[in-house]
PDB file of C-alpha atoms in Angstrom:
ATOM      1  CA  MET A   1      -1.573  -5.918 -16.411  1.00 44.00           C
ATOM      2  CA  LEU A   2      -1.098  -8.914 -18.743  1.00 44.00           C
ATOM      3  CA  ALA A   3      -3.662 -10.872 -16.733  1.00 45.00           C
ATOM      4  CA  LEU A   4      -6.061  -7.930 -16.916  1.00 44.00           C
ATOM      5  CA  ALA A   5      -5.695  -7.799 -20.702  1.00 43.00           C
ATOM      6  CA  PHE A   6      -7.002 -11.369 -20.978  1.00 44.00           C
ATOM      7  CA  LEU A   7      -9.960 -10.779 -18.649  1.00 47.00           C
ATOM      8  CA  PRO A   8     -13.192 -11.197 -20.651  1.00 47.00           C
ATOM      9  CA  THR A   9     -15.235  -8.011 -20.698  1.00 43.00           C
ATOM     10  CA  TYR A  10     -18.355  -9.947 -19.737  1.00 41.00           C
ATOM     11  CA  ALA A  11     -16.811 -11.526 -16.604  1.00 52.00           C
ATOM     12  CA  ARG A  12     -18.489 -10.409 -13.403  1.00 66.00           C
ATOM     13  CA  ALA A  13     -16.173  -8.491 -11.052  1.00 79.00           C
ATOM     14  CA  GLU A  14     -16.554  -8.272  -7.285  1.00 85.00           C
ATOM     15  CA  PRO A  15     -16.395  -4.819  -5.648  1.00 92.00           C
ATOM     16  CA  ILE A  16     -12.832  -4.252  -4.440  1.00 95.00           C
ATOM     17  CA  GLU A  17     -12.042  -4.368  -0.704  1.00 95.00           C
ATOM     18  CA  THR A  18      -8.394  -3.566   0.018  1.00 97.00           C
ATOM     19  CA  GLU A  19      -8.372  -4.478   3.722  1.00 95.00           C
ATOM     20  CA  HIS A  20      -6.796  -7.916   3.084  1.00 95.00           C
ATOM     21  CA  LEU A  21      -5.927  -7.682  -0.603  1.00 97.00           C
ATOM     22  CA  PHE A  22      -2.167  -7.225  -0.126  1.00 98.00           C
ATOM     23  CA  ALA A  23       0.390  -9.191   1.901  1.00 98.00           C
ATOM     24  CA  PHE A  24       3.105  -6.632   2.728  1.00 98.00           C
ATOM     25  CA  THR A  25       1.172  -3.446   1.892  1.00 98.00           C
ATOM     26  CA  ILE A  26      -1.876  -2.099   3.767  1.00 97.00           C
ATOM     27  CA  GLY A  27      -5.095  -0.927   2.128  1.00 97.00           C
ATOM     28  CA  SER A  28      -7.325   1.865   3.414  1.00 98.00           C
ATOM     29  CA  ASP A  29     -10.492  -0.228   3.854  1.00 98.00           C
ATOM     30  CA  VAL A  30     -11.332  -1.178   7.452  1.00 97.00           C
ATOM     31  CA  GLY A  31     -14.514  -3.257   7.215  1.00 93.00           C
ATOM     32  CA  ASP A  32     -18.113  -2.586   8.192  1.00 94.00           C
ATOM     33  CA  VAL A  33     -19.443  -1.654  11.645  1.00 96.00           C
ATOM     34  CA  GLY A  34     -20.061  -4.760  13.731  1.00 95.00           C
ATOM     35  CA  GLU A  35     -17.775  -6.949  11.619  1.00 95.00           C
ATOM     36  CA  ARG A  36     -15.814  -9.598  13.522  1.00 97.00           C
ATOM     37  CA  GLU A  37     -13.053 -11.629  11.982  1.00 97.00           C
ATOM     38  CA  LEU A  38     -10.508 -14.253  12.978  1.00 98.00           C
ATOM     39  CA  GLU A  39      -7.267 -13.825  11.046  1.00 97.00           C
ATOM     40  CA  GLY A  40      -3.983 -15.675  10.830  1.00 98.00           C
ATOM     41  CA  SER A  41      -0.643 -15.293   9.090  1.00 98.00           C
ATOM     42  CA  VAL A  42       2.566 -17.231   8.499  1.00 98.00           C
ATOM     43  CA  THR A  43       5.694 -15.298   7.496  1.00 98.00           C
ATOM     44  CA  GLY A  44       9.012 -16.826   6.512  1.00 98.00           C
ATOM     45  CA  ARG A  45      12.337 -15.006   6.116  1.00 98.00           C
ATOM     46  CA  PHE A  46      15.247 -16.809   4.499  1.00 97.00           C
ATOM     47  CA  SER A  47      18.973 -16.546   3.704  1.00 96.00           C
ATOM     48  CA  LYS A  48      21.838 -14.390   4.903  1.00 96.00           C
ATOM     49  CA  ARG A  49      25.244 -13.994   3.294  1.00 92.00           C
ATOM     50  CA  THR A  50      26.734 -16.966   5.171  1.00 93.00           C
ATOM     51  CA  GLY A  51      25.448 -20.026   7.002  1.00 96.00           C
ATOM     52  CA  THR A  52      21.855 -21.175   7.409  1.00 97.00           C
ATOM     53  CA  TYR A  53      19.145 -18.673   8.231  1.00 98.00           C
ATOM     54  CA  ASP A  54      15.460 -19.583   8.466  1.00 97.00           C
ATOM     55  CA  ALA A  55      13.169 -17.412  10.596  1.00 97.00           C
ATOM     56  CA  GLY A  56       9.414 -17.613  10.797  1.00 96.00           C
ATOM     57  CA  SER A  57       6.484 -16.165  12.679  1.00 97.00           C
ATOM     58  CA  GLY A  58       2.857 -17.150  12.969  1.00 98.00           C
ATOM     59  CA  THR A  59       0.069 -14.933  14.231  1.00 98.00           C
ATOM     60  CA  ILE A  60      -3.545 -15.320  15.243  1.00 98.00           C
ATOM     61  CA  SER A  61      -5.688 -12.192  15.489  1.00 98.00           C
ATOM     62  CA  ALA A  62      -9.180 -11.131  16.487  1.00 98.00           C
ATOM     63  CA  GLU A  63     -10.491  -8.135  14.557  1.00 97.00           C
ATOM     64  CA  PHE A  64     -13.434  -5.902  15.497  1.00 97.00           C
ATOM     65  CA  VAL A  65     -14.992  -2.842  13.841  1.00 97.00           C
ATOM     66  CA  PRO A  66     -16.743  -1.050  16.743  1.00 97.00           C
ATOM     67  CA  LEU A  67     -17.370   2.301  15.002  1.00 97.00           C
ATOM     68  CA  PRO A  68     -17.606   3.590  11.444  1.00 97.00           C
ATOM     69  CA  ASN A  69     -14.150   3.761   9.823  1.00 98.00           C
ATOM     70  CA  LEU A  70     -12.411   2.377  12.950  1.00 98.00           C
ATOM     71  CA  ARG A  71     -10.743  -1.055  12.905  1.00 97.00           C
ATOM     72  CA  THR A  72      -9.184  -2.715  15.958  1.00 98.00           C
ATOM     73  CA  GLU A  73      -7.173  -5.923  16.123  1.00 98.00           C
ATOM     74  CA  PHE A  74      -5.470  -7.929  18.889  1.00 98.00           C
ATOM     75  CA  THR A  75      -2.731 -10.409  17.974  1.00 98.00           C
ATOM     76  CA  GLY A  76      -0.643 -13.168  19.522  1.00 98.00           C
ATOM     77  CA  VAL A  77       2.660 -14.250  17.936  1.00 98.00           C
ATOM     78  CA  VAL A  78       4.752 -17.442  17.809  1.00 98.00           C
ATOM     79  CA  ASN A  79       8.346 -17.162  16.527  1.00 97.00           C
ATOM     80  CA  SER A  80      10.643 -19.854  15.166  1.00 97.00           C
ATOM     81  CA  TYR A  81      14.380 -19.659  14.369  1.00 97.00           C
ATOM     82  CA  ASP A  82      16.898 -22.010  12.761  1.00 97.00           C
ATOM     83  CA  ILE A  83      20.168 -20.038  12.601  1.00 97.00           C
ATOM     84  CA  SER A  84      23.625 -21.559  12.299  1.00 97.00           C
ATOM     85  CA  GLY A  85      26.940 -20.299  10.963  1.00 96.00           C
ATOM     86  CA  VAL A  86      25.657 -16.797  10.159  1.00 95.00           C
ATOM     87  CA  SER A  87      28.441 -14.227  10.552  1.00 91.00           C
ATOM     88  CA  GLY A  88      27.792 -11.945  13.544  1.00 89.00           C
ATOM     89  CA  PHE A  89      24.814 -14.013  14.795  1.00 94.00           C
ATOM     90  CA  ALA A  90      24.691 -16.550  17.614  1.00 94.00           C
ATOM     91  CA  ASP A  91      23.299 -19.929  16.616  1.00 96.00           C
ATOM     92  CA  GLN A  92      19.606 -20.245  17.504  1.00 95.00           C
ATOM     93  CA  ARG A  93      17.141 -23.104  17.135  1.00 97.00           C
ATOM     94  CA  TYR A  94      13.811 -22.813  18.924  1.00 97.00           C
ATOM     95  CA  THR A  95      10.089 -22.147  18.603  1.00 97.00           C
ATOM     96  CA  ALA A  96       8.335 -20.137  21.317  1.00 97.00           C
ATOM     97  CA  PHE A  97       5.616 -17.637  22.134  1.00 97.00           C
ATOM     98  CA  GLY A  98       6.871 -14.376  20.679  1.00 96.00           C
ATOM     99  CA  GLY A  99       4.720 -11.543  21.989  1.00 97.00           C
ATOM    100  CA  MET A 100       1.532  -9.559  21.502  1.00 98.00           C
ATOM    101  CA  SER A 101       0.296  -6.495  19.621  1.00 98.00           C
ATOM    102  CA  ALA A 102      -2.776  -4.296  19.220  1.00 98.00           C
ATOM    103  CA  ASP A 103      -3.573  -2.604  15.917  1.00 98.00           C
ATOM    104  CA  VAL A 104      -5.804   0.474  15.600  1.00 98.00           C
ATOM    105  CA  ARG A 105      -6.584   1.848  12.146  1.00 98.00           C
ATOM    106  CA  TYR A 106      -8.823   4.781  11.199  1.00 98.00           C
ATOM    107  CA  ARG A 107     -10.039   5.591   7.680  1.00 98.00           C
ATOM    108  CA  LEU A 108     -10.102   9.322   6.955  1.00 98.00           C
ATOM    109  CA  LEU A 109     -11.180   9.105   3.296  1.00 98.00           C
ATOM    110  CA  ASP A 110     -13.426   6.495   1.690  1.00 97.00           C
ATOM    111  CA  ARG A 111     -12.927   5.665  -2.021  1.00 95.00           C
ATOM    112  CA  ALA A 112     -16.719   5.522  -2.389  1.00 91.00           C
ATOM    113  CA  SER A 113     -16.989   9.272  -1.780  1.00 93.00           C
ATOM    114  CA  ALA A 114     -13.443  10.555  -2.399  1.00 96.00           C
ATOM    115  CA  PRO A 115     -10.938  10.282  -5.262  1.00 94.00           C
ATOM    116  CA  PHE A 116      -8.882   7.841  -3.178  1.00 97.00           C
ATOM    117  CA  GLY A 117      -8.997   6.063   0.150  1.00 98.00           C
ATOM    118  CA  PHE A 118      -6.746   7.126   3.014  1.00 98.00           C
ATOM    119  CA  ALA A 119      -6.199   5.636   6.474  1.00 98.00           C
ATOM    120  CA  ILE A 120      -3.728   5.968   9.330  1.00 98.00           C
ATOM    121  CA  GLY A 121      -2.780   3.291  11.816  1.00 98.00           C
ATOM    122  CA  ALA A 122      -0.669   2.478  14.858  1.00 98.00           C
ATOM    123  CA  GLU A 123       0.302  -0.969  16.143  1.00 98.00           C
ATOM    124  CA  PRO A 124       2.006  -1.046  19.559  1.00 98.00           C
ATOM    125  CA  HIS A 125       3.743  -4.354  20.206  1.00 98.00           C
ATOM    126  CA  TRP A 126       5.786  -6.306  22.733  1.00 98.00           C
ATOM    127  CA  ASN A 127       8.204  -8.979  21.536  1.00 97.00           C
ATOM    128  CA  ARG A 128      10.240 -11.607  23.404  1.00 96.00           C
ATOM    129  CA  SER A 129      12.855 -12.093  20.684  1.00 95.00           C
ATOM    130  CA  ASP A 130      14.780  -9.933  18.270  1.00 94.00           C
ATOM    131  CA  ASP A 131      13.222 -10.167  14.798  1.00 91.00           C
ATOM    132  CA  ILE A 132      16.528 -10.603  12.994  1.00 93.00           C
ATOM    133  CA  THR A 133      18.952 -12.360  15.350  1.00 94.00           C
ATOM    134  CA  GLY A 134      16.465 -14.412  17.380  1.00 95.00           C
ATOM    135  CA  GLU A 135      18.183 -13.270  20.600  1.00 95.00           C
ATOM    136  CA  ARG A 136      15.936 -13.355  23.682  1.00 95.00           C
ATOM    137  CA  VAL A 137      15.020  -9.754  24.468  1.00 97.00           C
ATOM    138  CA  GLY A 138      12.293  -7.520  25.765  1.00 97.00           C
ATOM    139  CA  GLN A 139      11.312  -5.331  22.815  1.00 97.00           C
ATOM    140  CA  TYR A 140       8.733  -2.530  22.780  1.00 97.00           C
ATOM    141  CA  GLY A 141       7.681  -0.443  19.828  1.00 97.00           C
ATOM    142  CA  VAL A 142       4.953   0.991  17.633  1.00 98.00           C
ATOM    143  CA  ASP A 143       4.461   0.504  13.893  1.00 98.00           C
ATOM    144  CA  PHE A 144       2.970   3.626  12.291  1.00 98.00           C
ATOM    145  CA  VAL A 145       1.474   3.604   8.796  1.00 98.00           C
ATOM    146  CA  ALA A 146      -0.262   6.013   6.427  1.00 98.00           C
ATOM    147  CA  ALA A 147      -2.079   4.105   3.668  1.00 98.00           C
ATOM    148  CA  ALA A 148      -3.641   5.393   0.448  1.00 98.00           C
ATOM    149  CA  ASP A 149      -5.306   3.419  -2.339  1.00 98.00           C
ATOM    150  CA  TRP A 150      -7.286   4.143  -5.468  1.00 97.00           C
ATOM    151  CA  GLU A 151      -9.083   2.164  -8.154  1.00 97.00           C
ATOM    152  CA  ILE A 152      -7.368   2.781 -11.482  1.00 97.00           C
ATOM    153  CA  ILE A 153     -10.138   0.801 -13.204  1.00 96.00           C
ATOM    154  CA  GLN A 154     -13.261   0.415 -11.081  1.00 94.00           C
ATOM    155  CA  ASP A 155     -13.695  -3.129  -9.726  1.00 95.00           C
ATOM    156  CA  ARG A 156     -10.754  -4.263 -11.892  1.00 97.00           C
ATOM    157  CA  LEU A 157      -7.433  -2.657 -10.986  1.00 98.00           C
ATOM    158  CA  VAL A 158      -6.357  -1.085  -7.682  1.00 98.00           C
ATOM    159  CA  ALA A 159      -3.103   0.456  -6.432  1.00 98.00           C
ATOM    160  CA  ALA A 160      -1.961   1.118  -2.863  1.00 98.00           C
ATOM    161  CA  PHE A 161       0.826   3.203  -1.346  1.00 98.00           C
ATOM    162  CA  ASN A 162       2.139   3.184   2.254  1.00 98.00           C
ATOM    163  CA  LEU A 163       4.448   5.350   4.326  1.00 98.00           C
ATOM    164  CA  LEU A 164       6.024   3.388   7.214  1.00 98.00           C
ATOM    165  CA  TYR A 165       7.820   4.265  10.441  1.00 98.00           C
ATOM    166  CA  GLN A 166       8.606   1.577  13.030  1.00 98.00           C
ATOM    167  CA  PRO A 167      10.639   2.601  16.122  1.00 97.00           C
ATOM    168  CA  ASP A 168      11.687  -0.040  18.685  1.00 97.00           C
ATOM    169  CA  THR A 169      13.515  -0.044  21.992  1.00 97.00           C
ATOM    170  CA  THR A 170      15.094  -3.319  23.097  1.00 97.00           C
ATOM    171  CA  ARG A 171      16.586  -4.742  26.285  1.00 97.00           C
ATOM    172  CA  SER A 172      18.888  -7.724  25.875  1.00 95.00           C
ATOM    173  CA  GLN A 173      18.202 -10.545  28.323  1.00 92.00           C
ATOM    174  CA  LEU A 174      21.830 -11.641  27.946  1.00 88.00           C
ATOM    175  CA  THR A 175      23.575  -8.343  28.776  1.00 91.00           C
ATOM    176  CA  GLY A 176      20.777  -6.195  30.217  1.00 93.00           C
ATOM    177  CA  THR A 177      21.670  -3.303  27.893  1.00 95.00           C
ATOM    178  CA  TRP A 178      19.091  -1.160  26.115  1.00 96.00           C
ATOM    179  CA  SER A 179      19.243  -0.141  22.458  1.00 95.00           C
ATOM    180  CA  GLN A 180      17.058   1.751  20.004  1.00 96.00           C
ATOM    181  CA  GLU A 181      16.444   1.220  16.308  1.00 96.00           C
ATOM    182  CA  SER A 182      13.881   2.136  13.700  1.00 97.00           C
ATOM    183  CA  THR A 183      12.744   1.211  10.223  1.00 97.00           C
ATOM    184  CA  ALA A 184      11.304   3.707   7.747  1.00 98.00           C
ATOM    185  CA  GLY A 185      10.175   3.174   4.221  1.00 98.00           C
ATOM    186  CA  ILE A 186       7.526   3.003   1.549  1.00 98.00           C
ATOM    187  CA  ALA A 187       5.465   0.122   0.192  1.00 98.00           C
ATOM    188  CA  MET A 188       3.495  -0.101  -3.034  1.00 98.00           C
ATOM    189  CA  GLY A 189       1.098  -2.666  -4.456  1.00 98.00           C
ATOM    190  CA  LEU A 190      -0.885  -3.207  -7.649  1.00 98.00           C
ATOM    191  CA  MET A 191      -3.614  -5.866  -7.935  1.00 98.00           C
ATOM    192  CA  ALA A 192      -5.870  -6.819 -10.869  1.00 98.00           C
ATOM    193  CA  GLN A 193      -9.106  -8.803 -10.579  1.00 98.00           C
ATOM    194  CA  VAL A 194      -8.728 -11.550 -13.214  1.00 97.00           C
ATOM    195  CA  ARG A 195     -11.817 -13.510 -12.161  1.00 96.00           C
ATOM    196  CA  SER A 196     -14.559 -12.729  -9.668  1.00 95.00           C
ATOM    197  CA  GLY A 197     -12.860 -12.730  -6.266  1.00 95.00           C
ATOM    198  CA  ILE A 198      -9.392 -13.600  -7.646  1.00 97.00           C
ATOM    199  CA  PHE A 199      -6.679 -10.924  -7.787  1.00 98.00           C
ATOM    200  CA  VAL A 200      -3.088 -11.170  -9.019  1.00 98.00           C
ATOM    201  CA  GLY A 201      -0.401  -8.519  -8.910  1.00 98.00           C
ATOM    202  CA  GLY A 202       2.748  -7.517  -7.111  1.00 98.00           C
ATOM    203  CA  GLU A 203       4.237  -5.471  -4.312  1.00 98.00           C
ATOM    204  CA  ALA A 204       7.442  -3.476  -3.856  1.00 98.00           C
ATOM    205  CA  ARG A 205       9.034  -2.062  -0.698  1.00 98.00           C
ATOM    206  CA  TYR A 206      11.981   0.216   0.001  1.00 98.00           C
ATOM    207  CA  LEU A 207      13.126   0.004   3.636  1.00 98.00           C
ATOM    208  CA  ARG A 208      15.812   1.894   5.572  1.00 98.00           C
ATOM    209  CA  GLN A 209      17.131   0.643   8.916  1.00 97.00           C
ATOM    210  CA  TYR A 210      18.519   3.122  11.479  1.00 97.00           C
ATOM    211  CA  ASP A 211      20.479   2.747  14.720  1.00 95.00           C
ATOM    212  CA  GLY A 212      18.228   4.976  16.812  1.00 94.00           C
ATOM    213  CA  PHE A 213      14.794   6.557  16.513  1.00 94.00           C
ATOM    214  CA  GLY A 214      15.906   9.287  14.109  1.00 89.00           C
ATOM    215  CA  PRO A 215      17.458   9.214  10.613  1.00 87.00           C
ATOM    216  CA  ASP A 216      20.914  10.182  11.861  1.00 86.00           C
ATOM    217  CA  THR A 217      22.658   6.780  11.713  1.00 94.00           C
ATOM    218  CA  LEU A 218      21.799   4.637   8.716  1.00 96.00           C
ATOM    219  CA  ALA A 219      22.474   0.927   9.275  1.00 96.00           C
ATOM    220  CA  GLY A 220      21.299  -0.338   5.887  1.00 97.00           C
ATOM    221  CA  GLN A 221      18.664  -0.302   3.189  1.00 97.00           C
ATOM    222  CA  GLY A 222      16.907  -2.839   1.018  1.00 97.00           C
ATOM    223  CA  PHE A 223      14.520  -2.909  -1.933  1.00 98.00           C
ATOM    224  CA  PHE A 224      12.099  -5.846  -2.168  1.00 98.00           C
ATOM    225  CA  VAL A 225       9.777  -6.873  -4.982  1.00 98.00           C
ATOM    226  CA  GLY A 226       7.605  -9.899  -5.715  1.00 98.00           C
ATOM    227  CA  PRO A 227       4.202 -11.296  -6.760  1.00 98.00           C
ATOM    228  CA  THR A 228       0.982 -11.474  -4.726  1.00 98.00           C
ATOM    229  CA  ILE A 229      -2.258 -13.414  -5.221  1.00 98.00           C
ATOM    230  CA  TYR A 230      -5.599 -13.138  -3.390  1.00 98.00           C
ATOM    231  CA  PHE A 231      -8.532 -15.578  -3.371  1.00 98.00           C
ATOM    232  CA  LYS A 232     -11.982 -14.900  -1.962  1.00 96.00           C
ATOM    233  CA  LEU A 233     -12.870 -18.434  -0.905  1.00 96.00           C
ATOM    234  CA  SER A 234     -16.458 -17.639   0.120  1.00 94.00           C
ATOM    235  CA  GLU A 235     -18.550 -14.765   1.412  1.00 92.00           C
ATOM    236  CA  ARG A 236     -16.807 -15.205   4.781  1.00 93.00           C
ATOM    237  CA  ALA A 237     -13.311 -16.561   4.007  1.00 97.00           C
ATOM    238  CA  TRP A 238     -10.249 -15.307   2.077  1.00 98.00           C
ATOM    239  CA  ILE A 239      -6.564 -16.105   1.610  1.00 98.00           C
ATOM    240  CA  THR A 240      -3.561 -14.073   0.369  1.00 98.00           C
ATOM    241  CA  ALA A 241      -0.090 -15.344  -0.551  1.00 98.00           C
ATOM    242  CA  ALA A 242       3.044 -13.431  -1.534  1.00 98.00           C
ATOM    243  CA  TRP A 243       6.761 -13.859  -2.112  1.00 98.00           C
ATOM    244  CA  SER A 244       9.294 -11.020  -1.993  1.00 98.00           C
ATOM    245  CA  ALA A 245      13.010 -10.923  -2.808  1.00 98.00           C
ATOM    246  CA  GLN A 246      15.627  -8.309  -2.008  1.00 98.00           C
ATOM    247  CA  VAL A 247      16.890  -7.182  -5.408  1.00 98.00           C
ATOM    248  CA  ALA A 248      18.969  -4.196  -4.293  1.00 97.00           C
ATOM    249  CA  GLY A 249      20.395  -2.870  -1.056  1.00 97.00           C
ATOM    250  CA  HIS A 250      23.447  -2.117   1.036  1.00 96.00           C
ATOM    251  CA  ALA A 251      24.502  -2.559   4.670  1.00 95.00           C
ATOM    252  CA  THR A 252      26.553   0.324   6.032  1.00 94.00           C
ATOM    253  CA  ALA A 253      28.990  -1.861   7.962  1.00 85.00           C
ATOM    254  CA  ILE A 254      29.599  -4.547   5.304  1.00 88.00           C
ATOM    255  CA  ALA A 255      30.382  -4.264   1.603  1.00 82.00           C
ATOM    256  CA  GLY A 256      27.997  -5.957  -0.792  1.00 82.00           C
ATOM    257  CA  SER A 257      25.171  -5.332  -3.233  1.00 88.00           C
ATOM    258  CA  LEU A 258      22.466  -6.401  -0.729  1.00 95.00           C
ATOM    259  CA  ASP A 259      21.767  -5.659   2.946  1.00 97.00           C
ATOM    260  CA  LEU A 260      21.798  -9.146   4.434  1.00 96.00           C
ATOM    261  CA  VAL A 261      22.582  -7.865   7.941  1.00 94.00           C
ATOM    262  CA  ASN A 262      19.364  -5.981   8.689  1.00 96.00           C
ATOM    263  CA  PHE A 263      17.162  -7.789   6.154  1.00 97.00           C
ATOM    264  CA  GLU A 264      16.889 -11.173   4.445  1.00 97.00           C
ATOM    265  CA  ARG A 265      17.386 -12.276   0.865  1.00 97.00           C
ATOM    266  CA  GLN A 266      13.833 -13.670   0.545  1.00 97.00           C
ATOM    267  CA  GLN A 267      10.537 -13.332   2.385  1.00 98.00           C
ATOM    268  CA  ALA A 268       7.214 -15.149   1.986  1.00 98.00           C
ATOM    269  CA  ARG A 269       3.834 -14.556   3.592  1.00 98.00           C
ATOM    270  CA  LEU A 270       0.487 -16.347   3.777  1.00 98.00           C
ATOM    271  CA  LEU A 271      -2.554 -14.623   5.293  1.00 98.00           C
ATOM    272  CA  PHE A 272      -6.069 -15.964   5.814  1.00 98.00           C
ATOM    273  CA  GLY A 273      -9.246 -14.945   7.592  1.00 97.00           C
ATOM    274  CA  VAL A 274     -12.849 -15.894   8.366  1.00 97.00           C
ATOM    275  CA  ASN A 275     -15.714 -13.579   9.293  1.00 93.00           C
ATOM    276  CA  PHE A 276     -18.032 -14.709  12.074  1.00 87.00           C
TER     277      PHE A 276
END
């Protein structure tokens, strides 16, 4: 809001597209029919209560918009872990192909003709390692999202809100046992256009981790907040960067003011894309 206050009233503002505007939150925009895009991301997750914990993932995605309001995306993942001396975790140090996913998102309401935009999405995925521990597994799940956004000031200030539910079932390659878990939560973002094609703002997320698909057994919860910036590099290219820190939380099994069992102390994300 401070940045918006210093924006000259005569500065030209680009129309807002929320498809890639946020890093951890999802907007309702899905692109135009026939649009094709190559996208990438790098995500880092850092710091547990003890030891050294650095986990990262990189993705490369091909996005297509075959029909009005329908966005599809196919993604490959590479994971990297450097874990040593973390209580309850086996030491891990490797980089390897991590899995694949397919994202389908459908926009039900368009901000151009409705008071707000609204979309729903599902992203089935297969992973070869556990996100948190780095243990070699076979993991299958679907990330569900409901995303709403609205322009508080047209072409200047936009807010987004997400509802999240992410169930997973996992088979350990070490023991052969199966387990289920899920993450539910909300995400919020606010971005202001301070120059044409340049947005600054922030995002906040409240996440709850469960042992199982339902909300019966709470494993922990964390609240994350941090800044986000978006640059439109050209008519075809863009980049988004964000940092997020856990500022409150609690793990059910361990005392402490943060949940550093199911989540990390800090997270960072860089996203980029090119239309072709």
